[in-house]
Short mmCIF file of C-alpha atoms in Angstrom, two decimals:
data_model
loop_
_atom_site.label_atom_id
_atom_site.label_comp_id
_atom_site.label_asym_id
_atom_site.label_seq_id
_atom_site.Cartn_x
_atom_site.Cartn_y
_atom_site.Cartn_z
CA UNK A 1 272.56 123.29 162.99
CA UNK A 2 272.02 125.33 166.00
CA UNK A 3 270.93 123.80 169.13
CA UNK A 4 271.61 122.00 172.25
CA UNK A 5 274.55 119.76 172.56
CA UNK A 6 274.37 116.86 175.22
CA UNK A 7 277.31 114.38 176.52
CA UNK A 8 277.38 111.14 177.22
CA UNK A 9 274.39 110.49 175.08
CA UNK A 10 274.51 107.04 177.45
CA UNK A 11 276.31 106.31 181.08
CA UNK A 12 276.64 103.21 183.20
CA UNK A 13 277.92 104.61 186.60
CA UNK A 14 278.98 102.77 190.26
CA UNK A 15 277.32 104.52 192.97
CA UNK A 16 279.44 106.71 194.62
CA UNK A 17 280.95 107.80 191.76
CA UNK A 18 281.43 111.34 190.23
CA UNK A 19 279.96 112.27 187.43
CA UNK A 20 279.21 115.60 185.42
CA UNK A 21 276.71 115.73 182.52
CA UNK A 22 277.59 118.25 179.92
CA UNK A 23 275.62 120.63 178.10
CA UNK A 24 276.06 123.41 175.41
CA UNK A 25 274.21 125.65 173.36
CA UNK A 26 275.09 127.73 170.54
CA UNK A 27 271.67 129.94 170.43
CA UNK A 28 273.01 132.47 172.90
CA UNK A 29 270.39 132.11 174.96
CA UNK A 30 270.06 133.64 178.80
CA UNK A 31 268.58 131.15 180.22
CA UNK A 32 268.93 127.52 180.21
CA UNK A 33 267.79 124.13 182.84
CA UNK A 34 268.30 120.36 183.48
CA UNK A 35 265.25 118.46 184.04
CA UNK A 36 265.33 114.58 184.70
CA UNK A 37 262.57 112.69 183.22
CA UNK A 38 261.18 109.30 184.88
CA UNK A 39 258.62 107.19 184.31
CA UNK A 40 255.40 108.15 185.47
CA UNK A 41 256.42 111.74 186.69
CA UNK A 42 256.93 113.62 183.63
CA UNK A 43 260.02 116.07 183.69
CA UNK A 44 261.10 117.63 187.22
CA UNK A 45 263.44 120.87 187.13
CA UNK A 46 266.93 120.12 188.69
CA UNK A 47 268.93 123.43 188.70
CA UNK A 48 268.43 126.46 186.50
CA UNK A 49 270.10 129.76 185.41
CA UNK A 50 268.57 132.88 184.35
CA UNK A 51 271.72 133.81 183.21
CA UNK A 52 275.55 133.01 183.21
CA UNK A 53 277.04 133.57 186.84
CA UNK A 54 273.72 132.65 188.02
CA UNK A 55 271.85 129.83 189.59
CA UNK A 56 269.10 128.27 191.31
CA UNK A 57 267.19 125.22 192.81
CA UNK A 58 264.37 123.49 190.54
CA UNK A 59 262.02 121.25 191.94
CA UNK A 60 264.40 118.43 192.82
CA UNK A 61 268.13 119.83 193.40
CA UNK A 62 269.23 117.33 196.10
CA UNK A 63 272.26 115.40 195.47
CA UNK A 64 273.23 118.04 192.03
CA UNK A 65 275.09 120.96 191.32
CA UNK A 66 275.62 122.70 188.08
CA UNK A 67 277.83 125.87 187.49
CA UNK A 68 277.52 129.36 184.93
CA UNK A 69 280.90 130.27 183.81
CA UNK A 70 279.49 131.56 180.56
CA UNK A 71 276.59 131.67 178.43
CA UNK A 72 277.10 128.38 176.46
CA UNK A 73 277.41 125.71 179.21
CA UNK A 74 275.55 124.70 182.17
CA UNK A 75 277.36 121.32 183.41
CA UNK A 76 275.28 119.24 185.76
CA UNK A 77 277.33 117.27 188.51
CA UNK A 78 276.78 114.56 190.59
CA UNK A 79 279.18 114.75 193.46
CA UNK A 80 278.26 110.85 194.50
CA UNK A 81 276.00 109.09 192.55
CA UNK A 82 272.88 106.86 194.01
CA UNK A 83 270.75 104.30 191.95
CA UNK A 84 268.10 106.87 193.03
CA UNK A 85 269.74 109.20 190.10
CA UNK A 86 269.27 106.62 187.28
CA UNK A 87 267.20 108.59 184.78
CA UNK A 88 267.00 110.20 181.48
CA UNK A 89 268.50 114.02 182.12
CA UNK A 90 267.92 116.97 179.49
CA UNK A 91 269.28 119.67 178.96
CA UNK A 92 267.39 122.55 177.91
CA UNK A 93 267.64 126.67 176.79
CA UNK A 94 265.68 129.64 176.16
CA UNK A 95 265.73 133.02 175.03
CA UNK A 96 264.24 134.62 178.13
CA UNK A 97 262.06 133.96 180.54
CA UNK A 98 258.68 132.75 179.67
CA UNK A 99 260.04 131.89 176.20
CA UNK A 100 260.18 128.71 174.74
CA UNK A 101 262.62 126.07 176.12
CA UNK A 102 264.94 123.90 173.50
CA UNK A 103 265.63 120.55 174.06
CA UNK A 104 269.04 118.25 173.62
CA UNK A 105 268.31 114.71 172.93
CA UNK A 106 269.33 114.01 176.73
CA UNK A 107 271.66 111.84 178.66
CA UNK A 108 270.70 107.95 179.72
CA UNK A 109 272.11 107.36 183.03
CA UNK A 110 272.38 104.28 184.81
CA UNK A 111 273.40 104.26 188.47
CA UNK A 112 274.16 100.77 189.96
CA UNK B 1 251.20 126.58 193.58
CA UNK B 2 251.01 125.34 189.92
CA UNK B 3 250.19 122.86 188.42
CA UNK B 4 249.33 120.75 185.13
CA UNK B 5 247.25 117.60 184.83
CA UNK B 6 247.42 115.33 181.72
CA UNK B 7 244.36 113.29 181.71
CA UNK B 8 244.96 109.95 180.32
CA UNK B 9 248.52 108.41 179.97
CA UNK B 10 247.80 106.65 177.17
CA UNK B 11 245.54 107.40 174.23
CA UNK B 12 244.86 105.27 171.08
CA UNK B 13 242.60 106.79 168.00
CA UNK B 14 242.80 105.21 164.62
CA UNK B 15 244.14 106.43 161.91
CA UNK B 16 242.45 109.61 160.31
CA UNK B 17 240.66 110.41 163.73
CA UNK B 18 240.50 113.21 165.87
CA UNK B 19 242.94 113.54 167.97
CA UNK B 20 242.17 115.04 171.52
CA UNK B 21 244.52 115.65 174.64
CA UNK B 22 243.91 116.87 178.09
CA UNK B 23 245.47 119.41 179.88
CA UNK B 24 244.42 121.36 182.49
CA UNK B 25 246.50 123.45 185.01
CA UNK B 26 246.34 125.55 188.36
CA UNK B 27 247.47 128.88 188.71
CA UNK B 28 246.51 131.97 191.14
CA UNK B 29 248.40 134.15 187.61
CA UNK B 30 247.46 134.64 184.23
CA UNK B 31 249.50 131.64 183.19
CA UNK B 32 252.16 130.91 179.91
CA UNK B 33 250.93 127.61 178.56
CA UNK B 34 253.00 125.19 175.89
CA UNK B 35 252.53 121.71 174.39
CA UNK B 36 255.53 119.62 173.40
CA UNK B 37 256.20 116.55 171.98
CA UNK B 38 259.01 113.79 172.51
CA UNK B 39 260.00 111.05 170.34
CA UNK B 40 261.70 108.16 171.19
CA UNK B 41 265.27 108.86 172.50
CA UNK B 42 264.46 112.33 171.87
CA UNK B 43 264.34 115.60 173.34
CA UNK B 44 261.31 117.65 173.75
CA UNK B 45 259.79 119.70 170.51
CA UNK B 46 257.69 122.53 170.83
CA UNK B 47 254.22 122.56 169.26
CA UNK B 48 252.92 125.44 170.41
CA UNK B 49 252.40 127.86 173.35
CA UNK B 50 250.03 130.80 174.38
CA UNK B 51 250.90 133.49 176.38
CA UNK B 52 248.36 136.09 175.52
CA UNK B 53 246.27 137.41 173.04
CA UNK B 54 243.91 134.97 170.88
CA UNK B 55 243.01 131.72 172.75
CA UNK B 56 243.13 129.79 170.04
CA UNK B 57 246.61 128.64 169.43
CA UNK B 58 247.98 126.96 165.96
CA UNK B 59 251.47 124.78 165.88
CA UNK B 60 253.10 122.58 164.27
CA UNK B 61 252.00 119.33 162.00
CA UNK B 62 248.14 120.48 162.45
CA UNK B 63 247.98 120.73 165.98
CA UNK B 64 245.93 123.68 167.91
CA UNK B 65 245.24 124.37 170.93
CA UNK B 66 242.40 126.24 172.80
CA UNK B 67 242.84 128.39 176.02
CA UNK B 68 239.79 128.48 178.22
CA UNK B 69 240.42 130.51 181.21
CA UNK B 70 236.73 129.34 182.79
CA UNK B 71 237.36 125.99 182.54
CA UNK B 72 241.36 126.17 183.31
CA UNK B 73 241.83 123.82 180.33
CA UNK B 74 244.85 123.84 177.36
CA UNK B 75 243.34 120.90 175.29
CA UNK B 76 245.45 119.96 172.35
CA UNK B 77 243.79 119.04 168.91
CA UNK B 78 244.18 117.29 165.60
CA UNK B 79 241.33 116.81 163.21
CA UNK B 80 243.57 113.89 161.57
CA UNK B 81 245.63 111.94 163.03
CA UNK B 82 248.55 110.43 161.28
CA UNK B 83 250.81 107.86 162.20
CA UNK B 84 254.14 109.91 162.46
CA UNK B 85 251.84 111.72 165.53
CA UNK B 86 252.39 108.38 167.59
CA UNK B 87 254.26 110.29 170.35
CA UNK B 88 254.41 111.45 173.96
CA UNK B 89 253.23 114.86 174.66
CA UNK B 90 253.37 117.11 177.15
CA UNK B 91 251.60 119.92 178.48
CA UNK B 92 253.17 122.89 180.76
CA UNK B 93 252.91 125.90 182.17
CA UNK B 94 255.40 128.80 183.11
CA UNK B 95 253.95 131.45 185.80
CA UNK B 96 254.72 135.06 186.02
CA UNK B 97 258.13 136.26 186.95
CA UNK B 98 259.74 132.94 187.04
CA UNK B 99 260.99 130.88 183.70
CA UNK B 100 260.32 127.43 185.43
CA UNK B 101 258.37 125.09 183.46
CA UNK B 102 256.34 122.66 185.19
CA UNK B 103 255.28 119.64 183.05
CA UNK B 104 252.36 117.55 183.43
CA UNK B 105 253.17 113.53 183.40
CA UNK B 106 252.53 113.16 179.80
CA UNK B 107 250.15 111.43 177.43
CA UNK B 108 251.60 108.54 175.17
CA UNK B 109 249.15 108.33 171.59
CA UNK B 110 249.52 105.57 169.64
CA UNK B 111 247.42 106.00 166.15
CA UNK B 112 246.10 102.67 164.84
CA UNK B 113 246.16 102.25 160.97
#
């Protein structure tokens, strides 16, 4: 089944660890996002790309990065991880802009 | 800027109801509008979206949703609600030249039998 392919589904973390989130689609789709959902706040855009080789800052980018190298993966890194960062992070794609966004089932991540 | 308000977190109808949820959103541009819904440990669905054309927007599972540029209101609607709606949903809006989606805080319905 086409779609969006998430990994860990679930991560316990020490702060000041590493730690890179993948995600894969299989839609070819341009564009694709990370969002981090918390209680309370809804979903906030972390980093997006309109296309592969290309990126840019969402709403709350501090303390991420995520990379393009090609149209199926957008990996979402946290260089050293804060308990600030615990959240639920998904992954998400779309044709083109202004187009419906897909969903993975997103990553759990616990920073302690 | 934009922006989307969900009002009401929660929302409880019974069984059978009508289901109605808020939305309502800022925007200097003619605005792209969605609803989605998440279910536990899941990802986002779509139910529907307008961009332009007919205000009155059909989904999925019996949902619609009505456009009302005056009013700057996306409401979502059910005539019946069923328990398998007991979700969270979420209303958005994409602007212009941009593909960023900015969410409102969501609204948790529970459906009472």
């Amino acid at each position: 089944i086409a779609g969006i392919t998430q990994a860990p589904t679930s991560q316990i973390l020490a702060a000041g660890r590493r730690m890179t989130l993948r995600c894969t689609q299989d839609m070819r789709h341009n564009a694709m996002y990370w969002y981090r959902q918390d209680l309370g706040l809804g979903l906030r855009l972390i980093h997006y790309s309109n296309t592969a080789g290309t990126t840019g800052k969402g709403e709350v980018p501090d303390g991420y990065s995520v990379s393009r190298a090609n149209t199926d993966d957008f990996p979402l890194t946290l260089a050293s991880a804060v308990p600030s960062q615990t959240s639920v992070y998904f992954c998400a794609s779309s044709e083109d802009r202004n187009q419906p966004q897909h969903f993975g089932d997103g990553t759990r991540l616990s920073i302690l | 800027a934009q922006s989307v308000t969900q009002l009401g977190s929660h929302v409880s109808v019974s069984e059978g109801a009508l289901v109605l949820l808020r939305c309502n959103y800022s925007s200097s541009v003619p605005p792209y509008l969605f609803w989605y819904v998440q279910y536990p440990n899941q990802g986002l669905q779509l139910l529907l979206k307008y961009t332009t054309g007919a205000t009155l927007v059909k989904g999925i599972n019996g949902f619609e949703a009505e456009f009302k540029k005056s009013e700057t209101s996306f409401h979502l609607t059910k005539p019946s609600a069923h328990m398998s709606d007991a979700a969270e949903y979420f209303c958005a809006v994409s602007v212009g030249a941009t593909n960023k989606l900015i969410f409102g805080t969501g609204t948790l319905l529970a459906v009472q039998p």
